[in-house]
Coordinates of C-alpha atoms and ligand atoms in Angstrom, one line a residue:
X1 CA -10.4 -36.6 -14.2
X2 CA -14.1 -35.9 -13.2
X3 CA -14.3 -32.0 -12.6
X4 CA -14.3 -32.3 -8.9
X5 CA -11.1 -34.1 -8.8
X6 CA -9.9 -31.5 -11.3
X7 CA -10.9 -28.7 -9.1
X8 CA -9.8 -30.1 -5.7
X9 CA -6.6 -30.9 -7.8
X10 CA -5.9 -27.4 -8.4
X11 CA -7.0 -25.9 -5.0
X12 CA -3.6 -28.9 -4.0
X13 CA -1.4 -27.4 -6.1
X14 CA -2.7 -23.6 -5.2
X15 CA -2.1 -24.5 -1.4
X16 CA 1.5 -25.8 -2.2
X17 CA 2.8 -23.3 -4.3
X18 CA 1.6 -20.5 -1.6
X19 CA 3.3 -22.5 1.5
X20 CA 6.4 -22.3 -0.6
X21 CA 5.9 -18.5 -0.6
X22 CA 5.9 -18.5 2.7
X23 CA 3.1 -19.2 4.3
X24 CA -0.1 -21.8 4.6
X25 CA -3.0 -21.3 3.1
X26 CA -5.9 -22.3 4.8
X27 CA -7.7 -25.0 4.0
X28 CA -11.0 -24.1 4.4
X29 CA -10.1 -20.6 1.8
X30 CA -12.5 -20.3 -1.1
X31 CA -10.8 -20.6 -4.2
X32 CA -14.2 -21.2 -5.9
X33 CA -16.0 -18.9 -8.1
X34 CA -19.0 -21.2 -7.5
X35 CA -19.0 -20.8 -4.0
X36 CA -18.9 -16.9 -3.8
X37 CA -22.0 -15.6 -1.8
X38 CA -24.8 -13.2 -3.8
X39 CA -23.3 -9.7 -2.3
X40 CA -24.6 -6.1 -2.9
X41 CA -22.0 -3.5 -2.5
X42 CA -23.2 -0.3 -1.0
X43 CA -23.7 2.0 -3.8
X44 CA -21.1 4.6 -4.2
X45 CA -23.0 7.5 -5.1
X46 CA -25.8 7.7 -2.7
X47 CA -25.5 9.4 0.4
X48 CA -26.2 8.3 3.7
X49 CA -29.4 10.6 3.1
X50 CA -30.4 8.9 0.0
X51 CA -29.2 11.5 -2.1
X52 CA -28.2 10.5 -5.8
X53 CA -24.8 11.9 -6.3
X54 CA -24.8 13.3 -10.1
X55 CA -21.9 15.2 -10.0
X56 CA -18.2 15.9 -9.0
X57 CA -19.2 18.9 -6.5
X58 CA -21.8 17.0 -4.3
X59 CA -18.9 13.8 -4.4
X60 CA -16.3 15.9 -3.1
X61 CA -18.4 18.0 -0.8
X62 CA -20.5 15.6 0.7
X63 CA -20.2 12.0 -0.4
X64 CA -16.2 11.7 -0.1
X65 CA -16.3 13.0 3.2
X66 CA -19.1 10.4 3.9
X67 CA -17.1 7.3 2.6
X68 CA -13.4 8.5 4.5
X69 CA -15.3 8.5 7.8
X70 CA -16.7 5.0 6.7
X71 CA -13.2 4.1 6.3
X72 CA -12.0 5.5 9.4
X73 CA -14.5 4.2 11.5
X74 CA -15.5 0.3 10.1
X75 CA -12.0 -0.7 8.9
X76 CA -8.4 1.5 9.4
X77 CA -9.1 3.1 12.0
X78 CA -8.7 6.9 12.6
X79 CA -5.3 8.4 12.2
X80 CA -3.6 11.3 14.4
X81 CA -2.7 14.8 12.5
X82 CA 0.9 15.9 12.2
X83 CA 3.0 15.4 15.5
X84 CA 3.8 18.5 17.7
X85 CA 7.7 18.5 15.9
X86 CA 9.2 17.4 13.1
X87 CA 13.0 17.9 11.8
X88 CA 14.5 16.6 9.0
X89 CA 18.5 15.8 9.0
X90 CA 20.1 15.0 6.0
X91 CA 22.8 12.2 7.3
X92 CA 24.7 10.9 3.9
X93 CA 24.2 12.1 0.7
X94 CA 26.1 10.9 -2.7
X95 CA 26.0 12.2 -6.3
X96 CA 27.8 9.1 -7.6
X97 CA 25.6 6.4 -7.8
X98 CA 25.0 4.2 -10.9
X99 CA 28.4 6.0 -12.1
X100 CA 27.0 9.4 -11.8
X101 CA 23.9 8.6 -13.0
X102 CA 22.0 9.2 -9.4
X103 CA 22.2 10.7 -6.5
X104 CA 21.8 8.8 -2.9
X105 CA 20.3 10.5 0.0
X106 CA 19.6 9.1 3.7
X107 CA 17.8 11.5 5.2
X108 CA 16.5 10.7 8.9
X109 CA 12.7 12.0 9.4
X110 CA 12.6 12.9 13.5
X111 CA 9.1 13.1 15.1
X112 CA 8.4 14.2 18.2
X113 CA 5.0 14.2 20.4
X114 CA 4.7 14.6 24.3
X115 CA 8.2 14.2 24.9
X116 CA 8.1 10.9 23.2
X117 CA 10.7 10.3 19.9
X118 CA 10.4 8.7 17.0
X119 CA 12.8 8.3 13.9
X120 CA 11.9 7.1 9.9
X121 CA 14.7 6.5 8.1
X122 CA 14.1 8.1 4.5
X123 CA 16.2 6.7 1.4
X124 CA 16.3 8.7 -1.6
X125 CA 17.7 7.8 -4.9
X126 CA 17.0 10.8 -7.6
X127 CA 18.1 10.9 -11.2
X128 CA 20.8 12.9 -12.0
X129 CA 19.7 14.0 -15.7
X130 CA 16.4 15.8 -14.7
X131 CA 17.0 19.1 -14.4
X132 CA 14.5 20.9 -11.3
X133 CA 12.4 18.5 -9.0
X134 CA 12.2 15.0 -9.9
X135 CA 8.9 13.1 -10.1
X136 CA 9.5 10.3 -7.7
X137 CA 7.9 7.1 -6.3
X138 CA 7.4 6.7 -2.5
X139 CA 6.8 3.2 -0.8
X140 CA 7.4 1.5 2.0
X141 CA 9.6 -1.7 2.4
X142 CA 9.5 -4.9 4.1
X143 CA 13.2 -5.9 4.6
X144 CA 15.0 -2.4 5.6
X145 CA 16.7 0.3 3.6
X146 CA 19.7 -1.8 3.3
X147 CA 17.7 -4.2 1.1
X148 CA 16.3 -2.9 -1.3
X149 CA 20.3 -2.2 -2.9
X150 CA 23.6 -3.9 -2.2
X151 CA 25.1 -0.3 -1.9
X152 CA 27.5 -0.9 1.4
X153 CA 27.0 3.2 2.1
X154 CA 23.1 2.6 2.7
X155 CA 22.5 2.5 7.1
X156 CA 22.1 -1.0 7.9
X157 CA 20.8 -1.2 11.7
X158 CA 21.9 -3.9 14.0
X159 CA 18.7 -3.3 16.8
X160 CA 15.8 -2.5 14.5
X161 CA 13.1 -5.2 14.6
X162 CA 12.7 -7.5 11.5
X163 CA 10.6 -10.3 10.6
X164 CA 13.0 -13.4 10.5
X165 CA 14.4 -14.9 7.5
X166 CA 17.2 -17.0 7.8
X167 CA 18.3 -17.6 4.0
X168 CA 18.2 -14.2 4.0
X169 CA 20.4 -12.9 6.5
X170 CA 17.7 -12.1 9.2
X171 CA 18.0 -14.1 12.4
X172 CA 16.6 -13.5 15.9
X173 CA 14.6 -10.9 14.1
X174 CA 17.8 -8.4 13.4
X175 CA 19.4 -8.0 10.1
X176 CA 22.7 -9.3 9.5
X177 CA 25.8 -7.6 6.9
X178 CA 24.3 -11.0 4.8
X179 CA 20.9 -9.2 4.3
X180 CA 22.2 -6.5 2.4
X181 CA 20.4 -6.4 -1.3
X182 CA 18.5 -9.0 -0.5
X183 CA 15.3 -7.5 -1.9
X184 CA 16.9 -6.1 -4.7
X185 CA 14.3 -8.0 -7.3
X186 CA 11.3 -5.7 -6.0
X187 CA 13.2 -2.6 -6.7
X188 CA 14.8 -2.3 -9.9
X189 CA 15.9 1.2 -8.6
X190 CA 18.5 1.6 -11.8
X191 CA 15.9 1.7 -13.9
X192 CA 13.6 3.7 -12.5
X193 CA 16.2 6.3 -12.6
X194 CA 17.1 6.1 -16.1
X195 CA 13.3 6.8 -16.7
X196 CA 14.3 10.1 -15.5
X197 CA 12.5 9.0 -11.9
X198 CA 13.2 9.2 -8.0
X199 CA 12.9 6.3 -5.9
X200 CA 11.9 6.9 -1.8
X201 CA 11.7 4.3 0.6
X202 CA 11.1 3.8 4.6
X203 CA 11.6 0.4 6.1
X204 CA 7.5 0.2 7.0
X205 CA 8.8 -1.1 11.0
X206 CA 10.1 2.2 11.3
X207 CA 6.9 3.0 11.5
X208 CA 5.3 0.1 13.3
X209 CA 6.9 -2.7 13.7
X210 CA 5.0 -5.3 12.4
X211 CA 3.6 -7.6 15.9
X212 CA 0.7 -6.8 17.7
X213 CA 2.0 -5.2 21.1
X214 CA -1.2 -3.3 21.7
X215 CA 0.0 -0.4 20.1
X216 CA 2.9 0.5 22.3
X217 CA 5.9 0.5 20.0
X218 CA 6.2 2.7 16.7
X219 CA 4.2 5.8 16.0
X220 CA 1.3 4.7 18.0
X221 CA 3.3 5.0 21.0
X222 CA 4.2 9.1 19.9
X223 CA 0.2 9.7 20.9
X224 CA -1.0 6.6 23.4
X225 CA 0.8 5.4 26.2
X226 CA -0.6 1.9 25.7
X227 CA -2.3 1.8 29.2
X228 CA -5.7 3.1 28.4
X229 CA -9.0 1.5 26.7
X230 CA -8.7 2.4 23.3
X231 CA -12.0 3.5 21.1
X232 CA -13.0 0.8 18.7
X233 CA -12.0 3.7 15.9
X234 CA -8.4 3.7 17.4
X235 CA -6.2 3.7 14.3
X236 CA -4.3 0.0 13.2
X237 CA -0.9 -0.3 11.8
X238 CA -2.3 -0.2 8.6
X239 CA -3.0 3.2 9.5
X240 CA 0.0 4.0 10.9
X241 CA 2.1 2.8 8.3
X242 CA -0.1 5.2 5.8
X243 CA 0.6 7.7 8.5
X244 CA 4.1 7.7 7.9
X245 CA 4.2 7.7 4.1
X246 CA 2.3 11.3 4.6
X247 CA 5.4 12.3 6.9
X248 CA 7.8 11.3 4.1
X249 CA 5.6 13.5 1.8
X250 CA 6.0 16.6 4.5
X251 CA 9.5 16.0 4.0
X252 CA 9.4 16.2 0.1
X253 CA 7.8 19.6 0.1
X254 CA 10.8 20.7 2.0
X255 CA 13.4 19.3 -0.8
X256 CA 13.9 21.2 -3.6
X257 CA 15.2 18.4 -6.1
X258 CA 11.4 16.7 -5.4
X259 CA 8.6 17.3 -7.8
X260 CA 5.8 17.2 -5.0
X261 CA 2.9 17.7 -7.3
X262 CA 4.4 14.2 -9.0
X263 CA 4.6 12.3 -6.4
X264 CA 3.5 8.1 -7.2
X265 CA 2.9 6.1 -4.2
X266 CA 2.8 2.3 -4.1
X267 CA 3.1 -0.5 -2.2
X268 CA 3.2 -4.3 -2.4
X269 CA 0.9 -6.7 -0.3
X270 CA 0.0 -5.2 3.1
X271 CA 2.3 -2.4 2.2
X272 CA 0.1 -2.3 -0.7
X273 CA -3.4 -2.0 1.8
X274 CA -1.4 0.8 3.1
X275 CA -0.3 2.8 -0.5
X276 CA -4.2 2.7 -0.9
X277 CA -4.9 4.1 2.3
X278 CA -2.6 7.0 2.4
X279 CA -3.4 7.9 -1.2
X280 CA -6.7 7.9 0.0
X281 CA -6.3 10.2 2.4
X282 CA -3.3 12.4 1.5
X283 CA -4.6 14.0 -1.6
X284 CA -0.8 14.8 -2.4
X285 CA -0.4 11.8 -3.5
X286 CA -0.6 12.1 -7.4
X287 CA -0.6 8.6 -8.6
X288 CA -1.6 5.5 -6.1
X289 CA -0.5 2.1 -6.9
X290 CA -1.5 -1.3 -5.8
X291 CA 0.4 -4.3 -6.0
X292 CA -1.0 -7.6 -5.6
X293 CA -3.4 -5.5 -2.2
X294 CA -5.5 -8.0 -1.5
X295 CA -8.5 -8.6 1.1
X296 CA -8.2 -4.9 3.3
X297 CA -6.5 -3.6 0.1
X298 CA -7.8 -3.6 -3.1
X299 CA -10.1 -6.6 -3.2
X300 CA -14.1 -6.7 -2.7
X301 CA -14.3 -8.5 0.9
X302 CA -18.1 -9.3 0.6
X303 CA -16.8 -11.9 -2.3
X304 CA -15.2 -13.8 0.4
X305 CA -12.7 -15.0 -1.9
X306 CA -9.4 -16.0 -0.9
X307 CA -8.2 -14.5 2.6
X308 CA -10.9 -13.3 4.0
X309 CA -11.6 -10.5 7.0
X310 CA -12.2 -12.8 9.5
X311 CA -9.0 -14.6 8.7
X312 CA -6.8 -11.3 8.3
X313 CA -8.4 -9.6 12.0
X314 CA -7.4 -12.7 13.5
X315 CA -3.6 -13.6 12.4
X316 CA -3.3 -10.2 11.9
X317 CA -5.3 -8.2 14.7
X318 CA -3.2 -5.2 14.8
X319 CA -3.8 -4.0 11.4
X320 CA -7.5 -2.8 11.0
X321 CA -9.1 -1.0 13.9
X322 CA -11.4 -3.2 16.5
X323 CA -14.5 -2.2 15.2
X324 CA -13.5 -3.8 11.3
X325 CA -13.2 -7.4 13.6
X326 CA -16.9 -7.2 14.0
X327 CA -17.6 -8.0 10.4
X328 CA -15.0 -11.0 9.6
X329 CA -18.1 -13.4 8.7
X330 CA -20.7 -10.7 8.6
X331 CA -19.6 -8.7 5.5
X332 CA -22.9 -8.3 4.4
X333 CA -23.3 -5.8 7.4
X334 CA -19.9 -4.4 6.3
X335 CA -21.3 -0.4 5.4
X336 CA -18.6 -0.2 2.7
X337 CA -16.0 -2.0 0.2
X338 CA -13.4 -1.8 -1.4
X339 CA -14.4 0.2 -4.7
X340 CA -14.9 2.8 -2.3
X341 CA -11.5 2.8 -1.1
X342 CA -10.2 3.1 -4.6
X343 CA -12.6 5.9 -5.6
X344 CA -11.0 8.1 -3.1
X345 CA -8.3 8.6 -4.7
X346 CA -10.4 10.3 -7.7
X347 CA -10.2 11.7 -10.0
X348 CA -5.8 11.0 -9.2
X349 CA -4.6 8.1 -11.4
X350 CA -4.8 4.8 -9.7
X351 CA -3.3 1.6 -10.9
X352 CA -4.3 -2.0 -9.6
X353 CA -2.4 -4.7 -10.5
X354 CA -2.8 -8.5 -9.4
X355 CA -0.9 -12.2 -10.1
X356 CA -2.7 -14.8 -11.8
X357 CA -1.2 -17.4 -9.1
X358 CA -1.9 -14.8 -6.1
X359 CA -5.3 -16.3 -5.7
X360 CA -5.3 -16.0 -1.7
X361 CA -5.6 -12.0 -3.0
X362 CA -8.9 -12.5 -5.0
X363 CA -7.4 -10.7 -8.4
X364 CA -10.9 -11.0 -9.7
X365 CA -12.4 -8.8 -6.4
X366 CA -9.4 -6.3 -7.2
X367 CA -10.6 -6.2 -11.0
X368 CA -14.0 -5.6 -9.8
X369 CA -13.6 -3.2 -6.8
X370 CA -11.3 -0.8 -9.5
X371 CA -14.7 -1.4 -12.3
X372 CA -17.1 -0.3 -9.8
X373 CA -15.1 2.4 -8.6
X374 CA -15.5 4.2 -12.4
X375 CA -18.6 5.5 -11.2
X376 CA -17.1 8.6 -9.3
X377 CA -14.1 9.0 -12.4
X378 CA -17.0 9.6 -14.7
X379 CA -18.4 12.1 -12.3
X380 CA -15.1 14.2 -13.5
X381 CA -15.4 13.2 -17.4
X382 CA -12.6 10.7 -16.9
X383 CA -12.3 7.4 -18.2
X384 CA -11.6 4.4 -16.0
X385 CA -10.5 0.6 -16.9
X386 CA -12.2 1.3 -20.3
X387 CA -13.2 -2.3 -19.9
X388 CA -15.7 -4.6 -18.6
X389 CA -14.1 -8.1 -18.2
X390 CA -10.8 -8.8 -17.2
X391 CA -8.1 -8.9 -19.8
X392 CA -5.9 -11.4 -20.4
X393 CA -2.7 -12.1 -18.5
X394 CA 0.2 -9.6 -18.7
X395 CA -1.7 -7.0 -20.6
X396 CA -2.4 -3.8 -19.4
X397 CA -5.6 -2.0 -19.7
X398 CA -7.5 1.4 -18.7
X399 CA -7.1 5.2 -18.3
X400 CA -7.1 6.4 -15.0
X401 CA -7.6 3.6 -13.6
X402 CA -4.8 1.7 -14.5
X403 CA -5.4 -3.0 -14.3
X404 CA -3.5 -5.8 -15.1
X405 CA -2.8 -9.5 -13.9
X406 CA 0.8 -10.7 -14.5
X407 CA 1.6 -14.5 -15.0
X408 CA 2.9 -15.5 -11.6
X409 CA 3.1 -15.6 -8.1
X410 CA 2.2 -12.7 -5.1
X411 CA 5.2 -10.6 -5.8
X412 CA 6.8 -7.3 -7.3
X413 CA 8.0 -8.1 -11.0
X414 CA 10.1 -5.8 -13.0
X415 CA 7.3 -6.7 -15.4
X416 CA 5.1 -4.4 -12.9
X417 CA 7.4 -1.8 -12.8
X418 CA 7.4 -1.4 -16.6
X419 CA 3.5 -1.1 -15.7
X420 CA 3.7 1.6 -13.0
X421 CA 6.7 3.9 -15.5
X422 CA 4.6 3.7 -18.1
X423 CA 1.4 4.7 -16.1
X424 CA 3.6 7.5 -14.5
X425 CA 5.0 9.0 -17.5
X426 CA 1.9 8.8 -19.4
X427 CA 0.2 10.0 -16.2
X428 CA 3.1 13.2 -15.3
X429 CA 4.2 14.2 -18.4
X430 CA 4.0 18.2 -18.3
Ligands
GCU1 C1 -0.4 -12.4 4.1 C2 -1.6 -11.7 4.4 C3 -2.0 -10.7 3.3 C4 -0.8 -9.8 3.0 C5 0.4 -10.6 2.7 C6 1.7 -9.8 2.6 O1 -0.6 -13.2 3.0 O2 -2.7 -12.7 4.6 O3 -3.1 -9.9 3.6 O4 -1.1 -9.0 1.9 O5 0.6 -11.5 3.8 O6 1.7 -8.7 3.0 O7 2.6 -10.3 2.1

């Protein structure tokens, strides 16, 4: 085969392998190193003055604050404080799980603004064996609380929104008794508790369900009635979803048997956009992983590699804020990237991890937005990736910042897990 014929060959058997995960790929995606455009990412440590940041003191006092309101105001959007009330009410717990090993709490998060409601259902698994607060991991899932397990005690609801999946036990976008455990392969939640960890999870449509209904349904609706004009800094779902992950982390502080000074958040995907963006703005967030994040998440969007932002703002238009839409196709004149997403969350551990056959997700833009994001580790005397190229499949590298690219498809391994335990006990230990 000549070497186009090779390389059109493999963008064929790219684009089939990801509409068998679910969705097309566009045709007109670059999947070609080749065809990347020359970019220059906005350099992280010089202020919008032109001052040369040299040291931890000026970053935290004057160039983090700079980049979050980048963030806020270019591409998430800007995010309400606490809401006027918030109760917690423990519904179900058990001290049986795994045969003793665990214990299971469903604890139902109510938040209340202007008279309007709104309810997260929290699942908590914690390990039995730790004596005191538990270090835990908190993310969001895609599927409901009822899927991450086949556990018959966990709440299964009947009227929440879900996306549809029929093999799956969801039809006319509810869950059905047939959709129970039916994510259990993301969350190997046994073994996260014999590695002496916690396990916390909100089913992310709690939050916001994911459709674009102009912001009237979910938490948006606690603070907007949906009627008037909102500012092009109005936050997304993206944001809202992050939103709620610092309510779950409200509610740790108030639980005794929860370490909240060890507290890992982490996402896959979009939820994986979102882990970033709470852990960059909830400093309580200890550790901050990525899974397989993506354009909006971890990946450099002025490569234009793989999904892109114009693509995302327009199937997805309700999860960056209106003012991101002006740069899908003008990323040159985006003021920031990604790298400076992930340096927010220094000098906390962060770990980014991508697929080799997750292509749409750019792995090498996540590789290079966590490498250009050492700068402001060093600023603190910490050491990031510890390397400069990419290493080879299923290895993992680096310090504080955590890398590695699994053999595989856009998904959640238990190979990733192994990753994110190790990085966490390494990361926690006392
Ligand atoms: C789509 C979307 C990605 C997203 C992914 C997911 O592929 O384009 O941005 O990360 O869905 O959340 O599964």
């Amino acid at each position: 085969m000549t070497n186009i014929a090779k390389s059109t060959f493999a963008v064929l058997l790219l684009v089939m392998a990801m509409s068998s995960a679910g969705f097309a790929a566009p045709a007109n995606a670059n999947y070609d190193e080749s065809k990347v455009p020359s970019y220059t990412l906005p350099d992280l440590l010089l202020t919008l003055d032109g001052e040369k940041v040299t040291d931890a003191k000026t970053w935290e006092e004057k160039r983090r604050p700079e980049v979050l309101e980048l963030f806020r105001k270019h591409m998430y959007g800007r995010s309400p404080g606490r809401p006027q009330q918030t109760s917690y009410q423990l519904k179900e717990i058990s001290k049986q799980v795994f045969g003793g090993k665990a214990t299971r709490k469903q604890i139902t998060i109510h938040l209340a603004n202007d008279q309007k409601h709104v309810d997260l259902d929290l699942l908590i698994y914690l390990p039995n064996k730790v004596k005191g607060p538990a270090p835990i991991f908190l993310g969001l899932n895609f599927m409901g609380n009822h899927s991450i397990e086949s556990d018959p005690a966990i709440f299964l609801s009947k009227t929440k929104w879900f996306r549809n999946k029929k093999d799956a036990g969801y039809v006319n976008n509810r869950a059905t008794e047939k959709s129970r455990g039916s994510s259990t392969a993301r969350w190997p939640v046994e073994m996260i508790i014999d590695r002496g960890f916690g396990l916390a999870t909100i089913y992310y449509g709690d939050i916001d369900p994911d459709y674009h209904d102009e912001f009237k349904n979910g938490v948006h609706g606690l603070f907007e009635s949906g009627n008037q004009k909102r500012p092009g800094d109005a936050w997304g779902t993206i944001s809202a979803w992050a939103w709620g992950l610092s309510r779950a982390m409200d509610y740790f502080e108030t639980d005794e048997d929860i370490d909240q000074r060890r507290v890992a958040v982490f996402g896959h995907s979009r939820l994986g956009k979102t882990a970033l963006w709470a852990g960059a703005q909830d400093e309580r967030f200890a550790i901050v992983i990525s899974n397989d994040s993506g354009c909006g998440g971890a990946a450099l969007s002025k490569r234009c590699f793989g999904e892109t932002l114009a693509r995302m703002n327009r199937v997805f238009p309700h999860w960056n804020c209106e003012n991101c839409k002006q740069y899908g196709g003008n990323e040159a004149a985006l003021p920031l990237d990604q790298h400076m997403l992930i340096a927010l969350v220094a000098p906390r551990p962060i770990y980014v991890a991508s697929a080799s056959g997750d292509l749409w997700a750019d792995p090498k833009g996540e590789f290079l937005a966590a490498k250009h994001a050492q700068a402001v580790y060093a600023l603190y005397g910490k050491k990031g990736l510890d390397v400069d190229d990419m290493p080879q499949l299923d290895k993992s590298v680096g310090h504080y910042i955590g890398y590695h690219i699994r053999t595989g498809k856009h998904n959640i391994t238990a190979f990733d897990w192994r990753q994110y335990l190790k990085f966490a006990e390494k990361h926690f230990a006392k």
